[in-house]
């Protein structure tokens, strides 16, 4: 097939060269070429057929019945009001969910735990790193305690990793190469790091994949009024 194409191109090229010298062969060359014939300057005005024949190209449809009766400035004011109102509503909604508070001479973050339902994860940022907070269910706590610790790559009991069994707090940084694992994923119902396939269990312990260690536990404590203080 390739030699046939080469011969065809060579024939077309030589015929084109001939056409440059002889106008009589130009029509034959166009018939051989696979590209549409270009208009030559002498025939462009007579052969061109406009698709808008019989219509003026400057005719614009009448949209007046769709136009607002108000002035331009009234419409702009209404748009700004709607954008501002929706923005304020969104901000209020986000604020009412979880509102970490930074304070103290050292970077600490305070989280109101009452806003985290059982069985849910929340991620906050502390010292530029994600911190996972999970409000564990009774079944999850049982599962975390049912593991044979001696079989783990980084042997730690669940008790060593939590201050209150229902609250698991850990850095959201994979101990392999530092990606952020995904919650409620993986083969062990905990966290899964998609970067290279590390699976962590419901206590944040490495169970499968290349990560060498369990997810790190940061410094944290619980305040008397039911808040978590990280840092
Ligand atoms: S960084 Fe998480 S598995 Fe590699």
PDB file of N, CA and C in Angstrom, residues 79-168:
ATOM      1  N   UNK A  79     -28.691  41.494  40.442  1.00  0.00           N
ATOM      2  CA  UNK A  79     -27.713  40.404  40.322  1.00  0.00           C
ATOM      3  C   UNK A  79     -26.746  40.428  41.497  1.00  0.00           C
ATOM      4  N   UNK A  80     -26.238  41.632  41.839  1.00  0.00           N
ATOM      5  CA  UNK A  80     -25.285  41.733  42.953  1.00  0.00           C
ATOM      6  C   UNK A  80     -25.947  41.299  44.253  1.00  0.00           C
ATOM      7  N   UNK A  81     -27.244  41.673  44.434  1.00  0.00           N
ATOM      8  CA  UNK A  81     -27.949  41.317  45.662  1.00  0.00           C
ATOM      9  C   UNK A  81     -28.062  39.791  45.778  1.00  0.00           C
ATOM     10  N   UNK A  82     -28.434  39.126  44.648  1.00  0.00           N
ATOM     11  CA  UNK A  82     -28.605  37.676  44.675  1.00  0.00           C
ATOM     12  C   UNK A  82     -27.273  36.968  44.951  1.00  0.00           C
ATOM     13  N   UNK A  83     -26.195  37.422  44.290  1.00  0.00           N
ATOM     14  CA  UNK A  83     -24.886  36.801  44.493  1.00  0.00           C
ATOM     15  C   UNK A  83     -24.451  36.964  45.945  1.00  0.00           C
ATOM     16  N   UNK A  84     -24.629  38.174  46.479  1.00  0.00           N
ATOM     17  CA  UNK A  84     -24.223  38.441  47.861  1.00  0.00           C
ATOM     18  C   UNK A  84     -25.021  37.624  48.848  1.00  0.00           C
ATOM     19  N   UNK A  85     -26.341  37.515  48.636  1.00  0.00           N
ATOM     20  CA  UNK A  85     -27.200  36.775  49.558  1.00  0.00           C
ATOM     21  C   UNK A  85     -26.858  35.291  49.548  1.00  0.00           C
ATOM     22  N   UNK A  86     -26.698  34.726  48.343  1.00  0.00           N
ATOM     23  CA  UNK A  86     -26.368  33.296  48.257  1.00  0.00           C
ATOM     24  C   UNK A  86     -25.009  33.013  48.880  1.00  0.00           C
ATOM     25  N   UNK A  87     -24.051  33.926  48.696  1.00  0.00           N
ATOM     26  CA  UNK A  87     -22.735  33.755  49.305  1.00  0.00           C
ATOM     27  C   UNK A  87     -22.828  33.749  50.818  1.00  0.00           C
ATOM     28  N   UNK A  88     -23.632  34.666  51.371  1.00  0.00           N
ATOM     29  CA  UNK A  88     -23.773  34.744  52.831  1.00  0.00           C
ATOM     30  C   UNK A  88     -24.440  33.486  53.379  1.00  0.00           C
ATOM     31  N   UNK A  89     -25.452  32.975  52.646  1.00  0.00           N
ATOM     32  CA  UNK A  89     -26.139  31.750  53.097  1.00  0.00           C
ATOM     33  C   UNK A  89     -25.167  30.573  53.087  1.00  0.00           C
ATOM     34  N   UNK A  90     -24.346  30.450  52.016  1.00  0.00           N
ATOM     35  CA  UNK A  90     -23.375  29.354  51.926  1.00  0.00           C
ATOM     36  C   UNK A  90     -22.377  29.435  53.062  1.00  0.00           C
ATOM     37  N   UNK A  91     -21.881  30.655  53.334  1.00  0.00           N
ATOM     38  CA  UNK A  91     -20.883  30.816  54.393  1.00  0.00           C
ATOM     39  C   UNK A  91     -21.482  30.436  55.741  1.00  0.00           C
ATOM     40  N   UNK A  92     -22.740  30.830  55.997  1.00  0.00           N
ATOM     41  CA  UNK A  92     -23.378  30.502  57.273  1.00  0.00           C
ATOM     42  C   UNK A  92     -23.548  28.994  57.402  1.00  0.00           C
ATOM     43  N   UNK A  93     -23.906  28.324  56.294  1.00  0.00           N
ATOM     44  CA  UNK A  93     -24.082  26.871  56.324  1.00  0.00           C
ATOM     45  C   UNK A  93     -22.788  26.159  56.644  1.00  0.00           C
ATOM     46  N   UNK A  94     -21.681  26.594  56.015  1.00  0.00           N
ATOM     47  CA  UNK A  94     -20.386  25.971  56.273  1.00  0.00           C
ATOM     48  C   UNK A  94     -19.967  26.203  57.714  1.00  0.00           C
ATOM     49  N   UNK A  95     -20.225  27.417  58.241  1.00  0.00           N
ATOM     50  CA  UNK A  95     -19.802  27.763  59.591  1.00  0.00           C
ATOM     51  C   UNK A  95     -20.535  26.921  60.620  1.00  0.00           C
ATOM     52  N   UNK A  96     -21.785  26.565  60.319  1.00  0.00           N
ATOM     53  CA  UNK A  96     -22.571  25.840  61.305  1.00  0.00           C
ATOM     54  C   UNK A  96     -22.197  24.359  61.361  1.00  0.00           C
ATOM     55  N   UNK A  97     -21.335  23.865  60.456  1.00  0.00           N
ATOM     56  CA  UNK A  97     -20.957  22.453  60.512  1.00  0.00           C
ATOM     57  C   UNK A  97     -19.777  22.270  61.467  1.00  0.00           C
ATOM     58  N   UNK A  98     -18.558  22.464  61.008  1.00  0.00           N
ATOM     59  CA  UNK A  98     -17.379  22.308  61.863  1.00  0.00           C
ATOM     60  C   UNK A  98     -16.611  23.619  61.813  1.00  0.00           C
ATOM     61  N   UNK A  99     -16.276  24.125  62.959  1.00  0.00           N
ATOM     62  CA  UNK A  99     -15.544  25.387  62.964  1.00  0.00           C
ATOM     63  C   UNK A  99     -14.300  25.272  63.837  1.00  0.00           C
ATOM     64  N   UNK A 100     -13.176  24.796  63.260  1.00  0.00           N
ATOM     65  CA  UNK A 100     -11.956  24.735  64.046  1.00  0.00           C
ATOM     66  C   UNK A 100     -11.531  26.147  64.461  1.00  0.00           C
ATOM     67  N   UNK A 101     -10.962  26.266  65.648  1.00  0.00           N
ATOM     68  CA  UNK A 101     -10.527  27.575  66.146  1.00  0.00           C
ATOM     69  C   UNK A 101      -9.053  27.474  66.511  1.00  0.00           C
ATOM     70  N   UNK A 102      -8.244  28.357  65.959  1.00  0.00           N
ATOM     71  CA  UNK A 102      -6.811  28.348  66.264  1.00  0.00           C
ATOM     72  C   UNK A 102      -6.547  29.312  67.411  1.00  0.00           C
ATOM     73  N   UNK A 103      -5.682  28.948  68.325  1.00  0.00           N
ATOM     74  CA  UNK A 103      -5.384  29.827  69.446  1.00  0.00           C
ATOM     75  C   UNK A 103      -4.048  29.443  70.080  1.00  0.00           C
ATOM     76  N   UNK A 104      -3.631  30.272  71.068  1.00  0.00           N
ATOM     77  CA  UNK A 104      -2.436  29.971  71.868  1.00  0.00           C
ATOM     78  C   UNK A 104      -1.161  30.368  71.166  1.00  0.00           C
ATOM     79  N   UNK A 105      -0.053  30.415  71.926  1.00  0.00           N
ATOM     80  CA  UNK A 105       1.239  30.773  71.340  1.00  0.00           C
ATOM     81  C   UNK A 105       1.745  29.679  70.393  1.00  0.00           C
ATOM     82  N   UNK A 106       1.324  28.427  70.655  1.00  0.00           N
ATOM     83  CA  UNK A 106       1.681  27.342  69.744  1.00  0.00           C
ATOM     84  C   UNK A 106       0.464  27.062  68.885  1.00  0.00           C
ATOM     85  N   UNK A 107       0.671  26.625  67.683  1.00  0.00           N
ATOM     86  CA  UNK A 107      -0.492  26.392  66.830  1.00  0.00           C
ATOM     87  C   UNK A 107      -1.347  25.232  67.343  1.00  0.00           C
ATOM     88  N   UNK A 108      -2.498  25.592  67.858  1.00  0.00           N
ATOM     89  CA  UNK A 108      -3.463  24.593  68.322  1.00  0.00           C
ATOM     90  C   UNK A 108      -4.776  24.825  67.584  1.00  0.00           C
ATOM     91  N   UNK A 109      -5.508  23.765  67.426  1.00  0.00           N
ATOM     92  CA  UNK A 109      -6.816  23.877  66.778  1.00  0.00           C
ATOM     93  C   UNK A 109      -7.854  23.223  67.676  1.00  0.00           C
ATOM     94  N   UNK A 110      -8.952  23.915  67.882  1.00  0.00           N
ATOM     95  CA  UNK A 110     -10.024  23.395  68.733  1.00  0.00           C
ATOM     96  C   UNK A 110     -11.228  23.028  67.866  1.00  0.00           C
ATOM     97  N   UNK A 111     -11.770  21.865  68.091  1.00  0.00           N
ATOM     98  CA  UNK A 111     -12.911  21.392  67.286  1.00  0.00           C
ATOM     99  C   UNK A 111     -14.052  20.998  68.218  1.00  0.00           C
ATOM    100  N   UNK A 112     -15.242  21.467  67.903  1.00  0.00           N
ATOM    101  CA  UNK A 112     -16.421  21.098  68.690  1.00  0.00           C
ATOM    102  C   UNK A 112     -16.889  19.708  68.245  1.00  0.00           C
ATOM    103  N   UNK A 113     -16.669  18.709  69.092  1.00  0.00           N
ATOM    104  CA  UNK A 113     -16.975  17.326  68.700  1.00  0.00           C
ATOM    105  C   UNK A 113     -18.476  17.065  68.577  1.00  0.00           C
ATOM    106  N   UNK A 114     -19.289  17.900  69.211  1.00  0.00           N
ATOM    107  CA  UNK A 114     -20.742  17.692  69.145  1.00  0.00           C
ATOM    108  C   UNK A 114     -21.252  17.802  67.703  1.00  0.00           C
ATOM    109  N   UNK A 115     -20.449  18.453  66.850  1.00  0.00           N
ATOM    110  CA  UNK A 115     -20.893  18.642  65.462  1.00  0.00           C
ATOM    111  C   UNK A 115     -20.541  17.458  64.567  1.00  0.00           C
ATOM    112  N   UNK A 116     -19.855  16.440  65.120  1.00  0.00           N
ATOM    113  CA  UNK A 116     -19.476  15.286  64.276  1.00  0.00           C
ATOM    114  C   UNK A 116     -20.337  14.077  64.656  1.00  0.00           C
ATOM    115  N   UNK A 117     -21.243  13.656  63.794  1.00  0.00           N
ATOM    116  CA  UNK A 117     -22.113  12.518  64.108  1.00  0.00           C
ATOM    117  C   UNK A 117     -21.330  11.202  64.171  1.00  0.00           C
ATOM    118  N   UNK A 118     -21.885  10.249  64.864  1.00  0.00           N
ATOM    119  CA  UNK A 118     -21.258   8.932  64.963  1.00  0.00           C
ATOM    120  C   UNK A 118     -21.153   8.312  63.566  1.00  0.00           C
ATOM    121  N   UNK A 119     -20.023   7.680  63.313  1.00  0.00           N
ATOM    122  CA  UNK A 119     -19.825   7.037  62.011  1.00  0.00           C
ATOM    123  C   UNK A 119     -19.364   7.984  60.920  1.00  0.00           C
ATOM    124  N   UNK A 120     -18.963   9.203  61.308  1.00  0.00           N
ATOM    125  CA  UNK A 120     -18.539  10.180  60.285  1.00  0.00           C
ATOM    126  C   UNK A 120     -17.098  10.619  60.504  1.00  0.00           C
ATOM    127  N   UNK A 121     -16.478  10.998  59.389  1.00  0.00           N
ATOM    128  CA  UNK A 121     -15.115  11.544  59.411  1.00  0.00           C
ATOM    129  C   UNK A 121     -15.156  13.044  59.227  1.00  0.00           C
ATOM    130  N   UNK A 122     -14.198  13.712  59.820  1.00  0.00           N
ATOM    131  CA  UNK A 122     -13.994  15.141  59.555  1.00  0.00           C
ATOM    132  C   UNK A 122     -12.501  15.335  59.361  1.00  0.00           C
ATOM    133  N   UNK A 123     -12.156  16.206  58.448  1.00  0.00           N
ATOM    134  CA  UNK A 123     -10.740  16.519  58.227  1.00  0.00           C
ATOM    135  C   UNK A 123     -10.525  17.985  58.577  1.00  0.00           C
ATOM    136  N   UNK A 124      -9.569  18.267  59.440  1.00  0.00           N
ATOM    137  CA  UNK A 124      -9.203  19.652  59.720  1.00  0.00           C
ATOM    138  C   UNK A 124      -7.737  19.838  59.332  1.00  0.00           C
ATOM    139  N   UNK A 125      -7.309  21.083  59.318  1.00  0.00           N
ATOM    140  CA  UNK A 125      -5.923  21.359  58.956  1.00  0.00           C
ATOM    141  C   UNK A 125      -5.188  21.846  60.203  1.00  0.00           C
ATOM    142  N   UNK A 126      -4.052  21.267  60.455  1.00  0.00           N
ATOM    143  CA  UNK A 126      -3.241  21.649  61.602  1.00  0.00           C
ATOM    144  C   UNK A 126      -1.777  21.653  61.189  1.00  0.00           C
ATOM    145  N   UNK A 127      -1.119  22.779  61.398  1.00  0.00           N
ATOM    146  CA  UNK A 127       0.281  22.944  60.970  1.00  0.00           C
ATOM    147  C   UNK A 127       0.467  22.580  59.498  1.00  0.00           C
ATOM    148  N   UNK A 128      -0.504  22.914  58.706  1.00  0.00           N
ATOM    149  CA  UNK A 128      -0.421  22.666  57.260  1.00  0.00           C
ATOM    150  C   UNK A 128      -0.687  21.229  56.851  1.00  0.00           C
ATOM    151  N   UNK A 129      -1.020  20.382  57.837  1.00  0.00           N
ATOM    152  CA  UNK A 129      -1.273  18.977  57.502  1.00  0.00           C
ATOM    153  C   UNK A 129      -2.729  18.630  57.792  1.00  0.00           C
ATOM    154  N   UNK A 130      -3.276  17.650  57.064  1.00  0.00           N
ATOM    155  CA  UNK A 130      -4.647  17.212  57.369  1.00  0.00           C
ATOM    156  C   UNK A 130      -4.653  16.340  58.625  1.00  0.00           C
ATOM    157  N   UNK A 131      -5.668  16.535  59.440  1.00  0.00           N
ATOM    158  CA  UNK A 131      -5.867  15.677  60.615  1.00  0.00           C
ATOM    159  C   UNK A 131      -7.227  15.011  60.464  1.00  0.00           C
ATOM    160  N   UNK A 132      -7.234  13.690  60.527  1.00  0.00           N
ATOM    161  CA  UNK A 132      -8.488  12.934  60.425  1.00  0.00           C
ATOM    162  C   UNK A 132      -9.081  12.771  61.817  1.00  0.00           C
ATOM    163  N   UNK A 133     -10.359  13.065  61.937  1.00  0.00           N
ATOM    164  CA  UNK A 133     -11.078  12.815  63.190  1.00  0.00           C
ATOM    165  C   UNK A 133     -12.250  11.917  62.836  1.00  0.00           C
ATOM    166  N   UNK A 134     -12.293  10.746  63.468  1.00  0.00           N
ATOM    167  CA  UNK A 134     -13.428   9.849  63.206  1.00  0.00           C
ATOM    168  C   UNK A 134     -14.176   9.583  64.499  1.00  0.00           C
ATOM    169  N   UNK A 135     -15.485   9.771  64.395  1.00  0.00           N
ATOM    170  CA  UNK A 135     -16.369   9.417  65.506  1.00  0.00           C
ATOM    171  C   UNK A 135     -16.767   7.959  65.275  1.00  0.00           C
ATOM    172  N   UNK A 136     -16.088   7.040  65.954  1.00  0.00           N
ATOM    173  CA  UNK A 136     -16.273   5.616  65.651  1.00  0.00           C
ATOM    174  C   UNK A 136     -17.535   5.053  66.314  1.00  0.00           C
ATOM    175  N   UNK A 137     -18.110   4.097  65.638  1.00  0.00           N
ATOM    176  CA  UNK A 137     -19.274   3.389  66.176  1.00  0.00           C
ATOM    177  C   UNK A 137     -18.779   2.276  67.103  1.00  0.00           C
ATOM    178  N   UNK A 138     -19.703   1.694  67.883  1.00  0.00           N
ATOM    179  CA  UNK A 138     -19.343   0.589  68.782  1.00  0.00           C
ATOM    180  C   UNK A 138     -18.805  -0.601  67.972  1.00  0.00           C
ATOM    181  N   UNK A 139     -19.414  -0.857  66.818  1.00  0.00           N
ATOM    182  CA  UNK A 139     -18.968  -1.977  65.978  1.00  0.00           C
ATOM    183  C   UNK A 139     -17.544  -1.741  65.479  1.00  0.00           C
ATOM    184  N   UNK A 140     -17.230  -0.514  65.137  1.00  0.00           N
ATOM    185  CA  UNK A 140     -15.879  -0.205  64.651  1.00  0.00           C
ATOM    186  C   UNK A 140     -14.845  -0.365  65.772  1.00  0.00           C
ATOM    187  N   UNK A 141     -15.233   0.022  66.984  1.00  0.00           N
ATOM    188  CA  UNK A 141     -14.306  -0.123  68.118  1.00  0.00           C
ATOM    189  C   UNK A 141     -14.050  -1.609  68.379  1.00  0.00           C
ATOM    190  N   UNK A 142     -15.120  -2.396  68.322  1.00  0.00           N
ATOM    191  CA  UNK A 142     -14.967  -3.849  68.509  1.00  0.00           C
ATOM    192  C   UNK A 142     -14.037  -4.432  67.445  1.00  0.00           C
ATOM    193  N   UNK A 143     -14.248  -4.018  66.217  1.00  0.00           N
ATOM    194  CA  UNK A 143     -13.424  -4.527  65.120  1.00  0.00           C
ATOM    195  C   UNK A 143     -11.951  -4.151  65.331  1.00  0.00           C
ATOM    196  N   UNK A 144     -11.717  -2.929  65.761  1.00  0.00           N
ATOM    197  CA  UNK A 144     -10.330  -2.467  65.974  1.00  0.00           C
ATOM    198  C   UNK A 144      -9.648  -3.282  67.076  1.00  0.00           C
ATOM    199  N   UNK A 145     -10.432  -3.770  68.042  1.00  0.00           N
ATOM    200  CA  UNK A 145      -9.864  -4.532  69.160  1.00  0.00           C
ATOM    201  C   UNK A 145      -9.787  -6.029  68.881  1.00  0.00           C
ATOM    202  N   UNK A 146     -10.401  -6.452  67.790  1.00  0.00           N
ATOM    203  CA  UNK A 146     -10.438  -7.897  67.517  1.00  0.00           C
ATOM    204  C   UNK A 146      -9.218  -8.384  66.740  1.00  0.00           C
ATOM    205  N   UNK A 147      -8.339  -7.470  66.364  1.00  0.00           N
ATOM    206  CA  UNK A 147      -7.185  -7.832  65.522  1.00  0.00           C
ATOM    207  C   UNK A 147      -6.073  -8.461  66.362  1.00  0.00           C
ATOM    208  N   UNK A 148      -5.427  -9.467  65.811  1.00  0.00           N
ATOM    209  CA  UNK A 148      -4.243 -10.043  66.437  1.00  0.00           C
ATOM    210  C   UNK A 148      -3.075  -9.089  66.193  1.00  0.00           C
ATOM    211  N   UNK A 149      -2.713  -8.358  67.240  1.00  0.00           N
ATOM    212  CA  UNK A 149      -1.724  -7.284  67.092  1.00  0.00           C
ATOM    213  C   UNK A 149      -0.378  -7.825  66.615  1.00  0.00           C
ATOM    214  N   UNK A 150      -0.049  -9.044  67.025  1.00  0.00           N
ATOM    215  CA  UNK A 150       1.252  -9.620  66.641  1.00  0.00           C
ATOM    216  C   UNK A 150       1.365  -9.799  65.133  1.00  0.00           C
ATOM    217  N   UNK A 151       0.225  -9.867  64.440  1.00  0.00           N
ATOM    218  CA  UNK A 151       0.264 -10.073  62.991  1.00  0.00           C
ATOM    219  C   UNK A 151       0.453  -8.755  62.217  1.00  0.00           C
ATOM    220  N   UNK A 152       0.470  -7.652  62.924  1.00  0.00           N
ATOM    221  CA  UNK A 152       0.538  -6.355  62.230  1.00  0.00           C
ATOM    222  C   UNK A 152       1.976  -5.970  61.875  1.00  0.00           C
ATOM    223  N   UNK A 153       2.096  -5.240  60.812  1.00  0.00           N
ATOM    224  CA  UNK A 153       3.416  -4.763  60.377  1.00  0.00           C
ATOM    225  C   UNK A 153       3.988  -3.765  61.388  1.00  0.00           C
ATOM    226  N   UNK A 154       3.122  -2.916  61.917  1.00  0.00           N
ATOM    227  CA  UNK A 154       3.531  -1.934  62.927  1.00  0.00           C
ATOM    228  C   UNK A 154       2.641  -2.199  64.147  1.00  0.00           C
ATOM    229  N   UNK A 155       3.037  -3.158  65.002  1.00  0.00           N
ATOM    230  CA  UNK A 155       2.122  -3.647  66.042  1.00  0.00           C
ATOM    231  C   UNK A 155       1.768  -2.583  67.081  1.00  0.00           C
ATOM    232  N   UNK A 156       0.496  -2.225  67.124  1.00  0.00           N
ATOM    233  CA  UNK A 156      -0.024  -1.293  68.131  1.00  0.00           C
ATOM    234  C   UNK A 156      -1.443  -1.732  68.455  1.00  0.00           C
ATOM    235  N   UNK A 157      -1.778  -1.746  69.742  1.00  0.00           N
ATOM    236  CA  UNK A 157      -3.169  -2.039  70.100  1.00  0.00           C
ATOM    237  C   UNK A 157      -3.995  -0.791  69.820  1.00  0.00           C
ATOM    238  N   UNK A 158      -5.300  -0.976  69.736  1.00  0.00           N
ATOM    239  CA  UNK A 158      -6.167   0.182  69.515  1.00  0.00           C
ATOM    240  C   UNK A 158      -6.083   1.135  70.710  1.00  0.00           C
ATOM    241  N   UNK A 159      -5.951   0.578  71.917  1.00  0.00           N
ATOM    242  CA  UNK A 159      -5.854   1.411  73.123  1.00  0.00           C
ATOM    243  C   UNK A 159      -4.651   2.348  73.076  1.00  0.00           C
ATOM    244  N   UNK A 160      -3.584   1.899  72.444  1.00  0.00           N
ATOM    245  CA  UNK A 160      -2.387   2.742  72.362  1.00  0.00           C
ATOM    246  C   UNK A 160      -2.582   3.904  71.393  1.00  0.00           C
ATOM    247  N   UNK A 161      -3.626   3.821  70.595  1.00  0.00           N
ATOM    248  CA  UNK A 161      -3.792   4.822  69.544  1.00  0.00           C
ATOM    249  C   UNK A 161      -4.917   5.815  69.817  1.00  0.00           C
ATOM    250  N   UNK A 162      -5.681   5.584  70.863  1.00  0.00           N
ATOM    251  CA  UNK A 162      -6.806   6.500  71.147  1.00  0.00           C
ATOM    252  C   UNK A 162      -6.823   6.872  72.639  1.00  0.00           C
ATOM    253  N   UNK A 163      -7.383   8.052  72.934  1.00  0.00           N
ATOM    254  CA  UNK A 163      -7.586   8.441  74.338  1.00  0.00           C
ATOM    255  C   UNK A 163      -9.004   8.122  74.764  1.00  0.00           C
ATOM    256  N   UNK A 164      -9.923   8.219  73.830  1.00  0.00           N
ATOM    257  CA  UNK A 164     -11.297   7.770  74.049  1.00  0.00           C
ATOM    258  C   UNK A 164     -11.629   6.871  72.861  1.00  0.00           C
ATOM    259  N   UNK A 165     -12.122   5.656  73.127  1.00  0.00           N
ATOM    260  CA  UNK A 165     -12.312   4.709  72.015  1.00  0.00           C
ATOM    261  C   UNK A 165     -13.176   5.251  70.878  1.00  0.00           C
ATOM    262  N   UNK A 166     -14.142   6.105  71.200  1.00  0.00           N
ATOM    263  CA  UNK A 166     -15.034   6.573  70.130  1.00  0.00           C
ATOM    264  C   UNK A 166     -14.401   7.651  69.241  1.00  0.00           C
ATOM    265  N   UNK A 167     -13.271   8.226  69.699  1.00  0.00           N
ATOM    266  CA  UNK A 167     -12.635   9.274  68.900  1.00  0.00           C
ATOM    267  C   UNK A 167     -11.253   8.831  68.444  1.00  0.00           C
ATOM    268  N   UNK A 168     -11.121   8.669  67.129  1.00  0.00           N
ATOM    269  CA  UNK A 168      -9.821   8.348  66.535  1.00  0.00           C
ATOM    270  C   UNK A 168      -9.294   9.629  65.883  1.00  0.00           C
TER     271      UNK A 168
END
